[in-house]
Short mmCIF file of C-alpha atoms in Angstrom, two decimals:
data_model
loop_
_atom_site.label_atom_id
_atom_site.label_comp_id
_atom_site.label_asym_id
_atom_site.label_seq_id
_atom_site.Cartn_x
_atom_site.Cartn_y
_atom_site.Cartn_z
CA ALA A 2 6.06 15.91 -16.72
CA ALA A 3 6.91 14.50 -13.31
CA THR A 4 7.43 16.96 -10.49
CA ALA A 5 10.86 16.78 -8.85
CA ALA A 6 10.57 15.50 -5.30
CA ALA A 7 13.03 14.44 -2.61
CA LEU A 8 13.16 11.44 -0.34
CA PRO A 9 12.09 12.06 3.27
CA ARG A 10 14.82 12.85 5.79
CA PHE A 11 15.09 9.62 7.77
CA ALA A 12 16.60 9.43 11.24
CA PRO A 13 19.96 7.58 11.53
CA VAL A 14 19.26 3.87 11.82
CA ALA A 15 21.18 3.63 15.12
CA SER A 16 18.68 5.98 16.76
CA VAL A 17 15.55 4.25 15.45
CA ARG A 18 13.30 2.16 17.66
CA GLU A 19 11.84 -0.78 15.75
CA ALA A 20 8.17 -0.25 14.92
CA ALA A 21 5.47 -2.60 16.15
CA ALA A 22 3.80 -4.79 13.54
CA PRO A 23 0.62 -3.26 12.10
CA ASP A 24 -2.78 -4.90 12.40
CA GLY A 25 -4.78 -5.65 9.26
CA ALA A 26 -8.17 -5.13 10.86
CA ALA A 27 -7.07 -1.79 12.31
CA ALA A 28 -5.63 -0.68 8.96
CA THR A 29 -8.89 -1.54 7.20
CA GLU A 30 -10.90 0.31 9.84
CA GLN A 31 -8.63 3.34 9.46
CA LEU A 32 -9.08 3.26 5.68
CA THR A 33 -12.86 3.27 6.19
CA LYS A 34 -12.63 6.31 8.48
CA LEU A 35 -10.53 8.23 5.94
CA LEU A 36 -12.89 7.71 2.99
CA PRO A 37 -14.43 10.90 1.56
CA ALA A 38 -17.80 11.90 2.99
CA GLY A 39 -20.62 9.83 1.56
CA GLU A 40 -18.50 6.79 0.66
CA ARG A 41 -19.73 3.68 2.45
CA PRO A 42 -18.12 0.28 1.89
CA SER A 43 -20.34 -2.70 1.14
CA GLY A 44 -17.73 -5.33 1.90
CA SER A 45 -14.21 -5.73 3.28
CA ARG A 46 -11.39 -8.11 4.10
CA HIS A 47 -7.96 -7.70 5.65
CA TRP A 48 -4.60 -9.44 5.94
CA GLN A 49 -1.33 -9.16 7.81
CA LEU A 50 2.11 -10.76 7.80
CA GLY A 51 5.08 -9.55 9.76
CA LYS A 52 5.37 -5.77 9.45
CA ASP A 53 3.02 -5.67 6.46
CA ALA A 54 -0.75 -5.37 6.73
CA GLY A 55 -3.65 -4.05 4.76
CA GLY A 56 -7.19 -4.42 3.61
CA ARG A 57 -9.72 -4.08 0.83
CA LEU A 58 -13.03 -2.24 0.71
CA LEU A 59 -15.76 -2.51 -1.91
CA LEU A 60 -17.33 0.83 -2.86
CA ALA A 61 -19.90 2.10 -5.36
CA GLY A 62 -22.38 -0.64 -4.55
CA GLY A 63 -19.70 -3.32 -4.62
CA LYS A 64 -18.56 -2.44 -8.16
CA GLY A 65 -15.24 -0.78 -7.31
CA GLU A 66 -12.53 -1.43 -4.77
CA VAL A 67 -10.08 0.53 -2.65
CA THR A 68 -7.12 -1.13 -0.94
CA VAL A 69 -4.47 -0.08 1.56
CA ASN A 70 -1.07 -1.63 2.17
CA LEU A 71 0.83 -0.53 5.28
CA GLN A 72 4.53 -1.39 5.65
CA ARG A 73 6.32 -0.36 8.86
CA ASP A 74 10.08 0.34 8.85
CA PHE A 75 10.00 0.06 5.04
CA ALA A 76 12.97 2.36 4.43
CA TYR A 77 15.03 0.49 7.06
CA SER A 78 14.58 -2.88 5.36
CA ASP A 79 15.23 -4.72 2.09
CA VAL A 80 12.97 -2.44 0.06
CA ALA A 81 13.06 -4.59 -3.09
CA ALA A 82 11.88 -7.67 -1.18
CA ARG A 83 9.22 -5.71 0.69
CA THR A 84 7.93 -4.30 -2.61
CA LYS A 85 7.60 -7.82 -4.00
CA ASP A 86 5.70 -8.81 -0.84
CA MET A 87 3.28 -5.95 -1.42
CA GLU A 88 2.75 -7.03 -5.03
CA LYS A 89 1.81 -10.49 -3.75
CA ASP A 90 -0.62 -8.90 -1.32
CA LEU A 91 -2.28 -6.94 -4.13
CA ALA A 92 -2.49 -10.14 -6.15
CA GLY A 93 -4.41 -11.78 -3.32
CA LYS A 94 -1.63 -14.17 -2.31
CA ALA A 95 -1.24 -12.93 1.26
CA ALA A 96 -2.87 -14.80 4.11
CA GLN A 97 -6.42 -13.48 4.51
CA ARG A 98 -7.90 -12.89 7.95
CA LYS A 99 -11.65 -13.44 8.18
CA PRO A 100 -13.77 -13.65 11.35
CA ALA A 101 -15.09 -17.07 10.37
CA ASP A 102 -11.64 -18.51 9.74
CA GLN A 103 -10.76 -20.15 13.04
CA ARG A 104 -8.93 -23.16 11.61
CA PRO A 105 -5.73 -23.86 13.58
CA LEU A 106 -2.48 -23.60 11.62
CA THR A 107 -0.71 -26.76 10.52
CA LYS A 108 2.87 -27.27 11.69
CA GLU A 109 4.15 -26.24 8.26
CA GLU A 110 1.99 -23.10 8.23
CA ALA A 111 3.06 -22.17 11.76
CA ARG A 112 6.74 -22.62 10.87
CA ALA A 113 6.39 -20.51 7.71
CA GLN A 114 4.54 -17.81 9.61
CA ALA A 115 7.21 -17.74 12.32
CA GLU A 116 9.93 -17.31 9.68
CA GLN A 117 8.03 -14.46 8.04
CA THR A 118 7.30 -12.63 11.28
CA ALA A 119 10.72 -13.11 12.88
CA PRO A 120 12.35 -9.76 13.74
CA LYS A 121 14.58 -8.43 10.96
CA LYS A 122 17.55 -6.21 11.71
CA LEU A 123 17.02 -2.60 10.70
CA VAL A 124 19.45 -1.41 8.04
CA LYS A 125 20.57 1.95 6.72
CA PRO A 126 18.09 3.27 4.10
CA ASP A 127 19.09 2.29 0.56
CA LYS A 128 18.43 5.68 -1.00
CA ALA A 129 19.32 4.57 -4.51
CA ALA A 130 16.77 1.74 -4.36
CA LEU A 131 14.15 4.05 -2.86
CA ARG A 132 14.68 6.60 -5.64
CA ARG A 133 14.12 3.86 -8.22
CA ILE A 134 10.86 2.82 -6.55
CA TYR A 135 9.57 6.39 -6.20
CA SER A 136 10.36 7.36 -9.79
CA CYS A 137 8.04 8.07 -12.70
CA ALA A 138 10.93 7.24 -15.03
CA THR A 139 11.12 3.75 -13.51
CA LEU A 140 7.37 3.27 -13.90
CA LYS A 141 7.46 4.42 -17.52
CA SER A 142 10.18 1.89 -18.31
CA THR A 143 8.48 -1.02 -16.55
CA THR A 144 4.74 -0.38 -16.91
CA GLU A 145 3.29 -0.55 -20.43
CA ASP A 146 -0.16 0.60 -19.35
CA LEU A 147 0.96 3.72 -17.45
CA ARG A 148 -1.24 6.71 -18.28
CA SER A 149 -0.08 9.34 -15.78
CA CYS A 150 2.51 9.76 -13.04
CA THR A 151 3.64 12.53 -10.68
CA THR A 152 5.79 12.79 -7.57
CA ALA A 153 5.65 15.47 -4.89
CA ASN A 154 6.61 16.20 -1.31
CA LEU A 155 3.93 16.67 1.34
CA PRO A 156 4.21 19.38 4.02
CA ASP A 157 5.61 16.90 6.56
CA GLY A 158 8.39 15.84 4.17
CA SER A 159 6.72 12.63 2.98
CA LEU A 160 7.20 11.64 -0.66
CA VAL A 161 4.09 10.73 -2.64
CA LEU A 162 4.06 8.91 -5.98
CA ARG A 163 0.71 9.13 -7.80
CA TYR A 164 -0.04 7.23 -10.98
CA GLU A 165 -2.78 5.66 -13.10
CA THR A 166 -2.69 2.55 -15.27
CA ARG A 167 -5.22 1.38 -17.86
CA THR A 168 -5.54 -2.11 -19.28
CA GLY A 169 -8.44 -2.12 -21.70
CA SER A 170 -11.37 -0.77 -19.70
CA LEU A 171 -9.74 -1.58 -16.33
CA ILE A 172 -8.35 1.52 -14.57
CA THR A 173 -6.21 1.45 -11.44
CA ARG A 174 -5.11 4.55 -9.53
CA THR A 175 -2.39 4.50 -6.87
CA ALA A 176 -1.00 6.87 -4.24
CA ASP A 177 2.22 5.53 -2.72
CA VAL A 178 3.51 7.54 0.26
CA LEU A 179 6.88 7.13 1.99
CA ARG A 180 6.92 8.89 5.35
CA PRO A 181 9.83 10.35 7.36
CA ASP A 182 9.26 7.62 9.99
CA ALA A 183 10.07 5.06 7.21
CA THR A 184 6.47 3.81 6.98
CA ARG A 185 5.08 3.13 3.51
CA VAL A 186 1.37 3.61 2.86
CA VAL A 187 -0.04 2.57 -0.52
CA VAL A 188 -3.69 3.22 -1.36
CA THR A 189 -5.22 2.06 -4.64
CA ALA A 190 -8.62 2.31 -6.30
CA SER A 191 -9.98 0.51 -9.33
CA ASN A 192 -13.18 0.43 -11.36
CA ALA A 193 -13.71 -3.30 -10.80
CA LYS A 194 -14.70 -5.47 -7.88
CA ASP A 195 -11.90 -7.84 -8.93
CA THR A 196 -8.93 -5.72 -9.97
CA LYS A 197 -6.68 -8.71 -10.61
CA HIS A 198 -8.94 -10.39 -13.16
CA GLY A 199 -11.50 -7.74 -14.19
CA PRO A 200 -13.61 -6.93 -16.07
CA ALA A 201 -14.38 -3.29 -15.30
CA ASP A 202 -17.67 -2.77 -13.47
CA LEU A 203 -17.58 1.06 -13.47
CA ALA A 204 -16.54 3.73 -15.96
CA THR A 205 -13.89 5.04 -13.54
CA PRO A 206 -12.57 4.13 -10.07
CA PRO A 207 -14.63 5.39 -7.11
CA LEU A 208 -11.81 7.71 -5.93
CA ASN A 209 -9.51 10.04 -7.86
CA LEU A 210 -5.76 10.42 -7.36
CA ALA A 211 -6.13 13.49 -5.16
CA ALA A 212 -8.45 11.63 -2.78
CA LEU A 213 -6.11 8.64 -2.65
CA ALA A 214 -3.10 10.85 -1.90
CA LYS A 215 -5.04 12.59 0.85
CA ILE A 216 -5.82 9.22 2.46
CA ALA A 217 -2.30 7.81 2.11
CA GLY A 218 -0.71 11.00 3.42
CA ASN A 219 -3.00 11.37 6.42
CA PRO A 220 -1.20 11.66 9.81
CA ALA A 221 -3.52 8.95 11.15
CA TRP A 222 -1.08 6.37 9.73
CA ASN A 223 1.66 7.58 12.10
CA LYS A 224 3.04 5.09 14.63
#
């Protein structure tokens, strides 16, 4: 059964200073630093768009992956739209940033990027929407392959949603943390080098739910 947990206590929106956009390379580097002792990535990539950024690491000899998605001011924004953006990122549809990619943007790409990164007005947290997102009941009603789900509050008041899905032999584990500063940190692990398409390359993901929650809830993700 899911553990009852409360939303973080957010500051009134009028008193909040807008957060700076995160950096994908920095987020990926931070993820690497927070890996359990002995875990060494064999490959990586990162992305960023507006106030969303993240990265992907290959572990277990390149047979499993761990990803991080960092969303600043999440609770002070359109949380449904931001969640859809994150789903696109996980599906590999976000703009990738690679050292070798120095191609200048076309006018259309530059315009689209400017629209995406334009400052958005902070809004009062939509607590009803946030409760739906951070709910095992919601996941059970929308995710056929859900195998486990729990919610809990961390010592600093953050809310963590931990769950596992299984599609055939493909296993994905997720720790989704919403912090009192309104930042959302989502860390996932899977037993495949290509989570989106599979097949599974390992019996289980390289990290368990406890390890993922420890990474996502680390104070290092603070502003």
